[in-house]
PDB file of C-alpha atoms and ligand atoms in Angstrom:
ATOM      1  CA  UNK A   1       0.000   0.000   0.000  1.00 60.00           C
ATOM      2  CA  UNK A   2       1.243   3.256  -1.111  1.00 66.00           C
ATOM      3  CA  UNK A   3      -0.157   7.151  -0.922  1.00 67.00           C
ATOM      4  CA  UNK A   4       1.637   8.120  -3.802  1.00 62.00           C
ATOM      5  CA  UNK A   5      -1.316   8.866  -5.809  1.00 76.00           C
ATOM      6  CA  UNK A   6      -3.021  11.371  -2.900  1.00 86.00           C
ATOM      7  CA  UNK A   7      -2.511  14.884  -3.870  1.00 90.00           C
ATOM      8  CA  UNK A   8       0.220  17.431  -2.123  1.00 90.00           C
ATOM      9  CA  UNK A   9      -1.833  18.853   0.005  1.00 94.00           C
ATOM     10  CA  UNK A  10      -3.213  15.542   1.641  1.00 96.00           C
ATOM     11  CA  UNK A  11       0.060  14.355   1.362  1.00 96.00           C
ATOM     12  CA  UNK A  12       2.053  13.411   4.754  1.00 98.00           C
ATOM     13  CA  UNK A  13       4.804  15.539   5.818  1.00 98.00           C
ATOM     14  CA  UNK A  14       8.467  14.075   7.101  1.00 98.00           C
ATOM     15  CA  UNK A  15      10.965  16.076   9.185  1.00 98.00           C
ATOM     16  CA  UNK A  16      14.167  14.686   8.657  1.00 98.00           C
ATOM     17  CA  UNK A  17      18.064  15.351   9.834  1.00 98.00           C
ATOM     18  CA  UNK A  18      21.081  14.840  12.467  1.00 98.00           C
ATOM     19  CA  UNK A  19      19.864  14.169  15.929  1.00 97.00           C
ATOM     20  CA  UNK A  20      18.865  17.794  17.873  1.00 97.00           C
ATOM     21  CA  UNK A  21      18.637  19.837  14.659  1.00 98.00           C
ATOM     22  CA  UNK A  22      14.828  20.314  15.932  1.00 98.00           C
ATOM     23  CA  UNK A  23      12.799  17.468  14.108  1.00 98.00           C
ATOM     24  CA  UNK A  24      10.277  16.970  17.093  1.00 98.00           C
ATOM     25  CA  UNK A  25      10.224  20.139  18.501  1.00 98.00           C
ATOM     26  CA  UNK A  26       9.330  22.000  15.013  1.00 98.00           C
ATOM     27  CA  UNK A  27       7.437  18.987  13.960  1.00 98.00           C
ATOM     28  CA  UNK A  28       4.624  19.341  16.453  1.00 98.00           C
ATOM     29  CA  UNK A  29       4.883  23.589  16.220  1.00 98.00           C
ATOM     30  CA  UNK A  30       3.720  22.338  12.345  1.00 98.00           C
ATOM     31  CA  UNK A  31       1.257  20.374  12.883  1.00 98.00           C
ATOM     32  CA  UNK A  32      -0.614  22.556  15.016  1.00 98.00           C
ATOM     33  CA  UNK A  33      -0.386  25.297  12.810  1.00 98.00           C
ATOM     34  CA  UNK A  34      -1.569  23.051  10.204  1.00 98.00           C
ATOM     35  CA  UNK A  35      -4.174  21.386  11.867  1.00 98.00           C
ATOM     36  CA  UNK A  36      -2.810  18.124  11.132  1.00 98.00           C
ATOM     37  CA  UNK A  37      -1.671  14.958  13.864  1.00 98.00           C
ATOM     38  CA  UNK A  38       1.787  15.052  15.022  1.00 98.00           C
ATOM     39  CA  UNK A  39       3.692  11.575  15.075  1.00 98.00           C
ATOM     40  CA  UNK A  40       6.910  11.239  16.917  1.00 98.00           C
ATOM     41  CA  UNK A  41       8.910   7.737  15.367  1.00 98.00           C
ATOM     42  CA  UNK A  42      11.058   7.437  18.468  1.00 98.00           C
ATOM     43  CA  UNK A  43       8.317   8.462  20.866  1.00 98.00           C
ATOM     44  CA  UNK A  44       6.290   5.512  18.892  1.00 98.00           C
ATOM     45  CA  UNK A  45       9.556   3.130  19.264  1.00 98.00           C
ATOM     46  CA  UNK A  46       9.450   3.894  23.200  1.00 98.00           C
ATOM     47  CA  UNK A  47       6.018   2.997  24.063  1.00 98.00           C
ATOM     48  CA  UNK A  48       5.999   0.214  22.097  1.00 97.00           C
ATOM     49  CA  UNK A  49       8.994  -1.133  24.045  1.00 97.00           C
ATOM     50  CA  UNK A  50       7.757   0.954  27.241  1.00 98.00           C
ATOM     51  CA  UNK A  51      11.199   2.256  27.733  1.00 97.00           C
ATOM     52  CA  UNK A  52      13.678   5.265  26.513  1.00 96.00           C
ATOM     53  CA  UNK A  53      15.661   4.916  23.741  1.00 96.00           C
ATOM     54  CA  UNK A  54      18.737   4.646  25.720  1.00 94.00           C
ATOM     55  CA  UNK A  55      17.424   1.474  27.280  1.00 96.00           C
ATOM     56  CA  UNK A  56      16.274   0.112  24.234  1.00 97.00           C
ATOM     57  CA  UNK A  57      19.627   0.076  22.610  1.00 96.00           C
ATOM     58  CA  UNK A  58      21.146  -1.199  26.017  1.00 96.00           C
ATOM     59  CA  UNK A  59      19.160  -3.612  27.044  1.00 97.00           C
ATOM     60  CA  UNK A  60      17.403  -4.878  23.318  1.00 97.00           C
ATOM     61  CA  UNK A  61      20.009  -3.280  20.598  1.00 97.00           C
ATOM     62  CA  UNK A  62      19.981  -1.173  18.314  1.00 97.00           C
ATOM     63  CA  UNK A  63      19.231  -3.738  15.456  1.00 98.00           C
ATOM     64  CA  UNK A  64      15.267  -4.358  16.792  1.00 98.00           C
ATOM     65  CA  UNK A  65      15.252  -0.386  17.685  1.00 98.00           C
ATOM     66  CA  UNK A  66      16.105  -0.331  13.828  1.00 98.00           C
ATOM     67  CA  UNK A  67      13.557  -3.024  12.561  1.00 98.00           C
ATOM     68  CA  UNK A  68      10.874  -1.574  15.013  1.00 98.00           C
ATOM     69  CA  UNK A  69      11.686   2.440  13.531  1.00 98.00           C
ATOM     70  CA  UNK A  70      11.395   1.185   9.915  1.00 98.00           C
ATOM     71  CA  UNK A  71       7.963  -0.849  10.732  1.00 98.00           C
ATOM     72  CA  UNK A  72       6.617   2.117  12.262  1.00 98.00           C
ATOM     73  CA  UNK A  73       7.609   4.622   9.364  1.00 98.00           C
ATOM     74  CA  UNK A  74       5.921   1.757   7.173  1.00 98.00           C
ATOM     75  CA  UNK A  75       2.784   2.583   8.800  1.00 98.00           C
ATOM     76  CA  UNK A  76       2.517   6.072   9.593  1.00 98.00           C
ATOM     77  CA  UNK A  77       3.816   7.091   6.061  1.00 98.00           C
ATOM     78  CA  UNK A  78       1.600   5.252   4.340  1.00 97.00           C
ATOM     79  CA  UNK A  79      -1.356   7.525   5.889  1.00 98.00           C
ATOM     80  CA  UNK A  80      -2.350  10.858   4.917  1.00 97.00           C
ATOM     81  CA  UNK A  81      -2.238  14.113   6.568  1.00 97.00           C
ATOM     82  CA  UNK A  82      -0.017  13.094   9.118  1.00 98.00           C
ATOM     83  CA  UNK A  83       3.097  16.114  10.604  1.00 98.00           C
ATOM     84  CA  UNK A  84       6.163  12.847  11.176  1.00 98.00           C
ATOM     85  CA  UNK A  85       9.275  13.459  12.572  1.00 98.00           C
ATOM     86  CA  UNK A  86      11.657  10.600  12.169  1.00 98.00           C
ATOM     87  CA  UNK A  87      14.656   9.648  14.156  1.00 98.00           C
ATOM     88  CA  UNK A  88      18.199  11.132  13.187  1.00 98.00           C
ATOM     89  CA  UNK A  89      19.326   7.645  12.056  1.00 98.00           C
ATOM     90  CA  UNK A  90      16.334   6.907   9.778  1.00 98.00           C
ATOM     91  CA  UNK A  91      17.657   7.539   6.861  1.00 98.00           C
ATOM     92  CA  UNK A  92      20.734   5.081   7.057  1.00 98.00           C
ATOM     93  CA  UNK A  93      18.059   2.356   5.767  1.00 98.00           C
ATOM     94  CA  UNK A  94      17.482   2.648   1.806  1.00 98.00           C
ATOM     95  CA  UNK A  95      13.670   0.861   2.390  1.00 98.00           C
ATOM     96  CA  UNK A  96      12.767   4.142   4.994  1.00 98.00           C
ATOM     97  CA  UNK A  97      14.119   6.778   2.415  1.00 98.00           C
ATOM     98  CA  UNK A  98      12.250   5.123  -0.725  1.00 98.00           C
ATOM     99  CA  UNK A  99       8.607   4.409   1.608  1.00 98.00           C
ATOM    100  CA  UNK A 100       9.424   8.636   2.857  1.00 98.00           C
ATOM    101  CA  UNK A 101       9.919   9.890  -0.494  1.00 98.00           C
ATOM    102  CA  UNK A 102       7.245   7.778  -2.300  1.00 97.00           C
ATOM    103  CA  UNK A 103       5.124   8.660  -0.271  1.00 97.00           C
ATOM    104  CA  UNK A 104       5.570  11.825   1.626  1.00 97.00           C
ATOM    105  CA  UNK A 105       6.553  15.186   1.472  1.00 97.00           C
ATOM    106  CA  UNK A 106      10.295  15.593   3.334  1.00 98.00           C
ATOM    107  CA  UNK A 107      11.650  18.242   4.554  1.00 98.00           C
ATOM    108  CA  UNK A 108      15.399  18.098   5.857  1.00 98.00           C
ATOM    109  CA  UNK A 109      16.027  20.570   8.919  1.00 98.00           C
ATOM    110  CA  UNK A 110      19.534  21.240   8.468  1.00 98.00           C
ATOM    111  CA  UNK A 111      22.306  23.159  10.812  1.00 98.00           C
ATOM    112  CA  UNK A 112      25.601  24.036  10.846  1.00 98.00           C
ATOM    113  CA  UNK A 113      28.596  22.203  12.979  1.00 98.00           C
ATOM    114  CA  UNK A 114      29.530  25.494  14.776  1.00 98.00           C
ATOM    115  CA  UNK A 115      25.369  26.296  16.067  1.00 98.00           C
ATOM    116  CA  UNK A 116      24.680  22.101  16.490  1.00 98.00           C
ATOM    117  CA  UNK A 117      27.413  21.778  18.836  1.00 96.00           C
ATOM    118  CA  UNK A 118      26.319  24.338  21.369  1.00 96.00           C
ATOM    119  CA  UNK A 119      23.379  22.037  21.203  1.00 95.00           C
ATOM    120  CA  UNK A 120      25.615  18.712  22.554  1.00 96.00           C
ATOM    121  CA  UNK A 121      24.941  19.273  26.385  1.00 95.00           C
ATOM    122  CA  UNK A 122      21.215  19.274  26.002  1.00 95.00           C
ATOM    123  CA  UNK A 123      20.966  16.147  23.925  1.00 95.00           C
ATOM    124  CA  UNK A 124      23.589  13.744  24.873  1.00 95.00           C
ATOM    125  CA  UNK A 125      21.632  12.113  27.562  1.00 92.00           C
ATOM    126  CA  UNK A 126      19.258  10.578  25.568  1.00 92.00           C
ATOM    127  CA  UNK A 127      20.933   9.986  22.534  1.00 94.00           C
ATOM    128  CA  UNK A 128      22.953   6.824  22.610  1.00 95.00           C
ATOM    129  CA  UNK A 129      24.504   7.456  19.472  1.00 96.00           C
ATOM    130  CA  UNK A 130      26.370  10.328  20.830  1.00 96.00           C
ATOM    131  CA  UNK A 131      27.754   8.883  24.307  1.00 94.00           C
ATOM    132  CA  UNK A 132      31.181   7.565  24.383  1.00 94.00           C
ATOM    133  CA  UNK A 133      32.356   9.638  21.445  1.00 96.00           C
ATOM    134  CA  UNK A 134      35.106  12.045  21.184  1.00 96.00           C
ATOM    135  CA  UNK A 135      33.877  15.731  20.205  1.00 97.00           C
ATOM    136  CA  UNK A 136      36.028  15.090  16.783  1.00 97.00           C
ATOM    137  CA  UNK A 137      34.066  11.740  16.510  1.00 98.00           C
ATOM    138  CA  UNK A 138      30.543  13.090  16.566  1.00 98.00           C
ATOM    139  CA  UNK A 139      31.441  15.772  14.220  1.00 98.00           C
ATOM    140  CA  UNK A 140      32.921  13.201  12.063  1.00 98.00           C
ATOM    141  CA  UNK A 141      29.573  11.785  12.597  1.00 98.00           C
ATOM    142  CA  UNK A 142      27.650  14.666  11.373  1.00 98.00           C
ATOM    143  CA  UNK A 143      29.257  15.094   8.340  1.00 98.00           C
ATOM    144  CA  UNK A 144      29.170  12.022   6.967  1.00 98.00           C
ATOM    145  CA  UNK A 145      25.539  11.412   7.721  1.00 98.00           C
ATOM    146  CA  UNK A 146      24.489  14.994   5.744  1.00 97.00           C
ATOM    147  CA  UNK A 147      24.688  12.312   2.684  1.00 97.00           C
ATOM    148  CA  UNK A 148      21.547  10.558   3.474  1.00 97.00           C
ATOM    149  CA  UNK A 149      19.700  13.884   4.878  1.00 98.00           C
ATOM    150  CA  UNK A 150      20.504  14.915   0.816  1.00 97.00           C
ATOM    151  CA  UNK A 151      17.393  12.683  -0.047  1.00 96.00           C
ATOM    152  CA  UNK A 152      15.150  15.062   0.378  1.00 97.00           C
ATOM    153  CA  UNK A 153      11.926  17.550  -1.337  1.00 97.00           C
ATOM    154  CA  UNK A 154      13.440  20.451   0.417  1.00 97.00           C
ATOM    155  CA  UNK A 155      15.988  21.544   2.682  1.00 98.00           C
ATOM    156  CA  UNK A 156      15.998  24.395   5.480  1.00 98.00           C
ATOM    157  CA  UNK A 157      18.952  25.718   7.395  1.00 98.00           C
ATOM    158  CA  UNK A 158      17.844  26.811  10.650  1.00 98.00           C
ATOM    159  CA  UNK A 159      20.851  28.595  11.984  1.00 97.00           C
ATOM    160  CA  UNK A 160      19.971  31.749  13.950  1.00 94.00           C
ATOM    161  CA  UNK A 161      16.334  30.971  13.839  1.00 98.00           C
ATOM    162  CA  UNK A 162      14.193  30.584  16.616  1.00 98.00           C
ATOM    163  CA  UNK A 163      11.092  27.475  16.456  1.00 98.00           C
ATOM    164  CA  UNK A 164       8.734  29.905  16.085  1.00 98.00           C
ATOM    165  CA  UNK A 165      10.817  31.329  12.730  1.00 98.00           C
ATOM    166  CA  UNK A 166      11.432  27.545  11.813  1.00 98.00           C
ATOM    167  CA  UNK A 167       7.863  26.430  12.032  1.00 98.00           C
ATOM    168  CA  UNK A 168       5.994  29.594  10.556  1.00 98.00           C
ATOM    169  CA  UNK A 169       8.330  29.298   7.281  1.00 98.00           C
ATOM    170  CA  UNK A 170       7.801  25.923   6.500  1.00 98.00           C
ATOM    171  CA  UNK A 171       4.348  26.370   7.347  1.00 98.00           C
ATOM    172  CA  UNK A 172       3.796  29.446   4.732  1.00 97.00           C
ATOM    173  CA  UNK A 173       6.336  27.545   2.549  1.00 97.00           C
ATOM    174  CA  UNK A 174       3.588  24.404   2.318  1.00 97.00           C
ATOM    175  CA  UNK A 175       0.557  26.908   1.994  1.00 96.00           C
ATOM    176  CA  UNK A 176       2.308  28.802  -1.261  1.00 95.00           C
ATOM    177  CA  UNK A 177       3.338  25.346  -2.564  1.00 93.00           C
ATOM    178  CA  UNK A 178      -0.043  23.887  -2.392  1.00 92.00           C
ATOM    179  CA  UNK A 179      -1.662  26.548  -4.119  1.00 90.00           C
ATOM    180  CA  UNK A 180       0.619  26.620  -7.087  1.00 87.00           C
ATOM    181  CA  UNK A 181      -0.397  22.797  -7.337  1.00 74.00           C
ATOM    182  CA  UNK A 182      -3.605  22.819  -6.672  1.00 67.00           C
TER     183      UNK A 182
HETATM  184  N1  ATP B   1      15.883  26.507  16.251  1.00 62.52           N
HETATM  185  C1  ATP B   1      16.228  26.159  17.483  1.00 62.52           C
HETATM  186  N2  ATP B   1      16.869  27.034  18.276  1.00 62.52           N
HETATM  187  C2  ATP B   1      17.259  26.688  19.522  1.00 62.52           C
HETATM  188  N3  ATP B   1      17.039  25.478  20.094  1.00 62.52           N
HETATM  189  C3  ATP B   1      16.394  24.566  19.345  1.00 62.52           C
HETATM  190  C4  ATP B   1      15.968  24.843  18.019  1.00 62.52           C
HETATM  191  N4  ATP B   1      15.364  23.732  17.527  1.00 62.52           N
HETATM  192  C5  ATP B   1      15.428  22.805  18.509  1.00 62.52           C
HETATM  193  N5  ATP B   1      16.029  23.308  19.598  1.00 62.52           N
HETATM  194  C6  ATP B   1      16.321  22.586  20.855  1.00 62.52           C
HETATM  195  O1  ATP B   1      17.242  21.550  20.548  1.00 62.52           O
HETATM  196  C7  ATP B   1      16.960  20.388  21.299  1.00 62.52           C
HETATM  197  C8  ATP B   1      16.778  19.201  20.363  1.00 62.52           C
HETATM  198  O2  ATP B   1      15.585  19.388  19.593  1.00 62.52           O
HETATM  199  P1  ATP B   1      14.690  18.151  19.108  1.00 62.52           P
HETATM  200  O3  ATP B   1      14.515  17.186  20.229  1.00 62.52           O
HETATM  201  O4  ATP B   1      13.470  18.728  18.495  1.00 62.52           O
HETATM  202  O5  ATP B   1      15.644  17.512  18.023  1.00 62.52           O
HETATM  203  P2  ATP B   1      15.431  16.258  17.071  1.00 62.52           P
HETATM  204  O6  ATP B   1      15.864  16.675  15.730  1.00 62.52           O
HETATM  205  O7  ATP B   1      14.050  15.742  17.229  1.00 62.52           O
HETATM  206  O8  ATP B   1      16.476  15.181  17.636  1.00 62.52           O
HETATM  207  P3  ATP B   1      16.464  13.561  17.485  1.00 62.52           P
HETATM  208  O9  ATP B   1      16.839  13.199  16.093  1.00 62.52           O
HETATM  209  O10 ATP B   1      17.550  13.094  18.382  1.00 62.52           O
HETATM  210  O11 ATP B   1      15.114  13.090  17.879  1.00 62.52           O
HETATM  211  C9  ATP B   1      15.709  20.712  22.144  1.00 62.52           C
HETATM  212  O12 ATP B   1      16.135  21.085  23.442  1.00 62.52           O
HETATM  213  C10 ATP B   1      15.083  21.887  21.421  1.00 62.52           C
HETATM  214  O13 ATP B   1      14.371  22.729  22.292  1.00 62.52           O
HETATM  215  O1  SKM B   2      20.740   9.498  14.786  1.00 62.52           O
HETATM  216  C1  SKM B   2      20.454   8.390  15.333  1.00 62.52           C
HETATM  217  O2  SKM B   2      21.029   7.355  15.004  1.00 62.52           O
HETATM  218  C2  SKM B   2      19.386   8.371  16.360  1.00 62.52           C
HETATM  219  C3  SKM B   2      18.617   9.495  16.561  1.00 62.52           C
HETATM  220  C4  SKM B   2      17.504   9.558  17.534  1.00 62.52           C
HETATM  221  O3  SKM B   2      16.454  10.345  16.991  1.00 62.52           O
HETATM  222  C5  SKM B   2      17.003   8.168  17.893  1.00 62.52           C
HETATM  223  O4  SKM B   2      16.278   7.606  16.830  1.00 62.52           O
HETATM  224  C6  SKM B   2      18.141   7.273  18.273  1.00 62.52           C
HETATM  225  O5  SKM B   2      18.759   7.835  19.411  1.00 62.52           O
HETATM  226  C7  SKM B   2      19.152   7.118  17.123  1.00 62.52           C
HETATM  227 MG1   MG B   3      13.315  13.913  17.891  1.00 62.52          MG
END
């Protein structure tokens, strides 16, 4: 089952990019201005197992966190109308970017090294991905995963913008593009 044929406006929306760049926070600012049902992957992930994401990989792995993330992007994807942030690793799997971009509208949130970093104290908790790596190892990181956040319908760098800023010109953005195809 795809939504391919639904038109742009019905159309999900994806939020995609590196862990912290603001997927969940401007995600749900979006779908309230829009009206529209805001799914969180990882949130989805962690009640299905009924635990953080930092015990999933610990105590389950990172393999079934995987398999469970793509299942769930299966299903929510495949609806309409839907505001869906995805996890920062998403993308890695070639299956999540082609059921996304068949079927969706994405949107990469983009940043650069020098803002994200100030950023690393009030995400590292929770992101397992991060802990145990040298500064020069996570910024390794993040420039080697901007190659699958280049699979995208269009890109915004967020640097020096507030959420507010973030959500209100995406959500504008959507409205112009919407009536040019409608
Ligand atoms: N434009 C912004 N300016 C300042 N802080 C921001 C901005 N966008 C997000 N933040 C803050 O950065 C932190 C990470 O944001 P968020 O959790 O939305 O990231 P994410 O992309 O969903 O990360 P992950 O991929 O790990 O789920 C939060 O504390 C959020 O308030
Ligand atoms: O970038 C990643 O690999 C991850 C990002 C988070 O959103 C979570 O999905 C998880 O911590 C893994
Ligand atoms: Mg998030």
């Amino acid at each position: 089952m795809t939504n391919n044929h639904v038109s742009p406006r019905e159309k999900s929306i994806v939020f995609i990019g590196f862990m912290g760049v603001g997927k969940t926070t401007i995600g749900k600012l979006v779908a309230q201005k829009l009206y529209r049902t805001f799914i969180d992957i990882d949130e989805e992930i962690e009640k299905e197992y009924g635990m953080p994401t930092q015990q999933i990989f610990q105590k389950i792995g990172e393999k079934a966190f995987r398999e469970k993330e793509k299942s769930l992007i299966q299903k929510f994807c495949t609806q309409k109308l839907k505001i869906i942030s995805v996890g920062g690793g998403a993308f890695l799997q070639k299956e999540i970017r082609d059921i996304c971009l068949t079927n969706c509208t994405v949107i990469a949130l983009d940043i650069s090294w020098d803002s994200w970093k100030e950023r690393l104290n009030v995400i590292i908790d929770s992101r397992p991905v991060l802990q145990g790596r040298s500064m020069e190892e996570i910024e390794e990181l993040f420039y080697k995963r901007q190659e699958i956040y280049s699979a995208h319908n269009s890109k915004l760098v967020t640097d020096n913008l507030n959420v507010e800023e973030i959500a209100d010109y995406i959500t504008d953005s959507l409205k112009v593009a919407w009536e040019i195809y409608s």
